[in-house]
PDB file of C-alpha atoms in Angstrom:
ATOM      1  CA  ALA A   1      -6.422 -14.259  -7.800  1.00  0.00           C
ATOM      2  CA  GLU A   2      -6.637 -12.045  -4.756  1.00  0.00           C
ATOM      3  CA  HIS A   3      -3.615 -10.321  -3.318  1.00  0.00           C
ATOM      4  CA  ARG A   4      -2.549  -8.336  -0.302  1.00  0.00           C
ATOM      5  CA  TYR A   5      -0.460  -5.215  -0.062  1.00  0.00           C
ATOM      6  CA  ARG A   6       2.101  -5.533   2.725  1.00  0.00           C
ATOM      7  CA  ILE A   7       3.848  -2.353   3.847  1.00  0.00           C
ATOM      8  CA  HIS A   8       7.112  -2.942   5.718  1.00  0.00           C
ATOM      9  CA  THR A   9       8.448   0.638   5.728  1.00  0.00           C
ATOM     10  CA  VAL A  10       6.409   3.783   6.328  1.00  0.00           C
ATOM     11  CA  PRO A  11       7.669   7.266   5.516  1.00  0.00           C
ATOM     12  CA  SER A  12       8.106   9.805   8.292  1.00  0.00           C
ATOM     13  CA  VAL A  13       4.935  11.619   9.260  1.00  0.00           C
ATOM     14  CA  THR A  14       5.149  15.388   8.948  1.00  0.00           C
ATOM     15  CA  PRO A  15       4.537  17.590  11.999  1.00  0.00           C
ATOM     16  CA  VAL A  16       1.400  19.077  10.449  1.00  0.00           C
ATOM     17  CA  LEU A  17      -0.135  15.621   9.951  1.00  0.00           C
ATOM     18  CA  LYS A  18       0.760  14.649  13.519  1.00  0.00           C
ATOM     19  CA  PHE A  19      -0.917  17.875  14.683  1.00  0.00           C
ATOM     20  CA  ILE A  20      -4.078  17.121  12.694  1.00  0.00           C
ATOM     21  CA  GLN A  21      -4.168  13.540  13.973  1.00  0.00           C
ATOM     22  CA  GLN A  22      -3.738  14.662  17.569  1.00  0.00           C
ATOM     23  CA  HIS A  23      -6.386  17.379  17.416  1.00  0.00           C
ATOM     24  CA  ALA A  24      -8.817  15.197  15.486  1.00  0.00           C
ATOM     25  CA  LYS A  25      -8.282  12.557  18.188  1.00  0.00           C
ATOM     26  CA  GLN A  26      -7.619   9.879  15.574  1.00  0.00           C
ATOM     27  CA  ASP A  27      -5.729   6.693  16.269  1.00  0.00           C
ATOM     28  CA  ASP A  28      -3.171   5.563  13.675  1.00  0.00           C
ATOM     29  CA  ARG A  29      -5.677   3.385  11.821  1.00  0.00           C
ATOM     30  CA  ALA A  30      -8.159   6.229  11.371  1.00  0.00           C
ATOM     31  CA  ALA A  31      -5.410   8.682  10.434  1.00  0.00           C
ATOM     32  CA  TYR A  32      -3.928   6.397   7.769  1.00  0.00           C
ATOM     33  CA  SER A  33      -7.349   5.742   6.256  1.00  0.00           C
ATOM     34  CA  THR A  34      -8.341   9.417   6.061  1.00  0.00           C
ATOM     35  CA  LEU A  35      -5.110  11.419   5.840  1.00  0.00           C
ATOM     36  CA  ASN A  36      -2.748   8.934   4.149  1.00  0.00           C
ATOM     37  CA  MET A  37      -0.216  10.304   6.684  1.00  0.00           C
ATOM     38  CA  GLY A  38       2.120  11.603   4.026  1.00  0.00           C
ATOM     39  CA  ALA A  39       2.544   8.324   2.175  1.00  0.00           C
ATOM     40  CA  GLY A  40       1.799  10.091  -1.098  1.00  0.00           C
ATOM     41  CA  PHE A  41       1.630   7.887  -4.163  1.00  0.00           C
ATOM     42  CA  ALA A  42       2.494   4.248  -4.706  1.00  0.00           C
ATOM     43  CA  ILE A  43       3.732   2.629  -7.874  1.00  0.00           C
ATOM     44  CA  PHE A  44       3.994  -1.090  -8.308  1.00  0.00           C
ATOM     45  CA  VAL A  45       6.894  -2.671 -10.175  1.00  0.00           C
ATOM     46  CA  ALA A  46       8.460  -6.109 -10.262  1.00  0.00           C
ATOM     47  CA  ALA A  47      10.530  -6.746  -7.141  1.00  0.00           C
ATOM     48  CA  ALA A  48      13.666  -7.007  -9.276  1.00  0.00           C
ATOM     49  CA  ASP A  49      13.060  -3.441 -10.529  1.00  0.00           C
ATOM     50  CA  ALA A  50      12.203  -1.830  -7.187  1.00  0.00           C
ATOM     51  CA  GLN A  51      15.588  -0.384  -6.227  1.00  0.00           C
ATOM     52  CA  ARG A  52      16.271   0.809  -9.766  1.00  0.00           C
ATOM     53  CA  THR A  53      12.903   2.594  -9.732  1.00  0.00           C
ATOM     54  CA  VAL A  54      13.852   4.333  -6.476  1.00  0.00           C
ATOM     55  CA  ASP A  55      17.232   5.294  -7.945  1.00  0.00           C
ATOM     56  CA  VAL A  56      15.573   6.837 -11.013  1.00  0.00           C
ATOM     57  CA  ALA A  57      13.153   8.778  -8.797  1.00  0.00           C
ATOM     58  CA  HIS A  58      16.023  10.100  -6.681  1.00  0.00           C
ATOM     59  CA  ALA A  59      17.913  11.144  -9.822  1.00  0.00           C
ATOM     60  CA  GLN A  60      14.873  13.261 -10.707  1.00  0.00           C
ATOM     61  CA  GLY A  61      14.709  14.839  -7.249  1.00  0.00           C
ATOM     62  CA  ILE A  62      11.744  12.748  -6.136  1.00  0.00           C
ATOM     63  CA  GLU A  63      11.754  11.165  -2.696  1.00  0.00           C
ATOM     64  CA  ALA A  64      11.025   7.443  -2.951  1.00  0.00           C
ATOM     65  CA  ILE A  65      11.396   4.242  -0.946  1.00  0.00           C
ATOM     66  CA  VAL A  66      10.714   0.557  -1.393  1.00  0.00           C
ATOM     67  CA  ALA A  67       7.876   0.422   1.094  1.00  0.00           C
ATOM     68  CA  GLY A  68       6.455  -3.044   0.696  1.00  0.00           C
ATOM     69  CA  ALA A  69       5.314  -5.807  -1.586  1.00  0.00           C
ATOM     70  CA  VAL A  70       2.272  -7.339  -3.208  1.00  0.00           C
ATOM     71  CA  GLU A  71       1.768 -10.981  -2.312  1.00  0.00           C
ATOM     72  CA  ALA A  72      -0.780 -13.748  -2.699  1.00  0.00           C
ATOM     73  CA  GLY A  73      -3.470 -13.688  -0.062  1.00  0.00           C
ATOM     74  CA  PRO A  74      -6.803 -12.150   0.815  1.00  0.00           C
ATOM     75  CA  LYS A  75      -7.500  -8.659  -0.511  1.00  0.00           C
ATOM     76  CA  GLU A  76      -6.141  -6.470   2.288  1.00  0.00           C
ATOM     77  CA  LEU A  77      -3.573  -3.834   3.182  1.00  0.00           C
ATOM     78  CA  LEU A  78      -1.215  -4.555   6.064  1.00  0.00           C
ATOM     79  CA  ILE A  79       0.926  -1.790   7.538  1.00  0.00           C
ATOM     80  CA  ASP A  80       3.211  -4.057   9.535  1.00  0.00           C
ATOM     81  CA  PRO A  81       5.230  -1.451  11.494  1.00  0.00           C
ATOM     82  CA  LEU A  82       1.997  -0.077  12.964  1.00  0.00           C
ATOM     83  CA  GLY A  83       0.040  -3.326  13.253  1.00  0.00           C
ATOM     84  CA  ILE A  84      -2.746  -1.924  11.055  1.00  0.00           C
ATOM     85  CA  ARG A  85      -4.945  -4.015   8.766  1.00  0.00           C
ATOM     86  CA  PHE A  86      -7.458  -2.732   6.243  1.00  0.00           C
ATOM     87  CA  GLY A  87      -9.780  -5.144   4.499  1.00  0.00           C
ATOM     88  CA  ASN A  88     -11.253  -4.671   1.054  1.00  0.00           C
ATOM     89  CA  ASP A  89     -14.389  -3.056   2.486  1.00  0.00           C
ATOM     90  CA  ASP A  90     -12.335  -0.516   4.444  1.00  0.00           C
ATOM     91  CA  LEU A  91     -10.489   1.081   1.525  1.00  0.00           C
ATOM     92  CA  GLN A  92     -12.118  -0.313  -1.630  1.00  0.00           C
ATOM     93  CA  LEU A  93      -8.885  -2.071  -2.596  1.00  0.00           C
ATOM     94  CA  ARG A  94      -8.277  -2.967  -6.226  1.00  0.00           C
TER      95      ARG A  94
END
């Protein structure tokens, strides 16, 4: 079955990435597709384990947040706070 990735919380964008975005004249959609805008890595765990996973990361000195969820739906990535949608063809979603 297909699924969508829905992001409800985005990490803060670093000043250097904002600088690059501004000088490259990229809108948010282009910047998130090419620069990742500091999002780093994502791991996927059961919703019931999400906060515990964040707690373990923090205990190891790793910054982590519960940023979103995987849900049934067409294969796409939605970054809700920014109103950005990427389809499967945009990012080669798995």
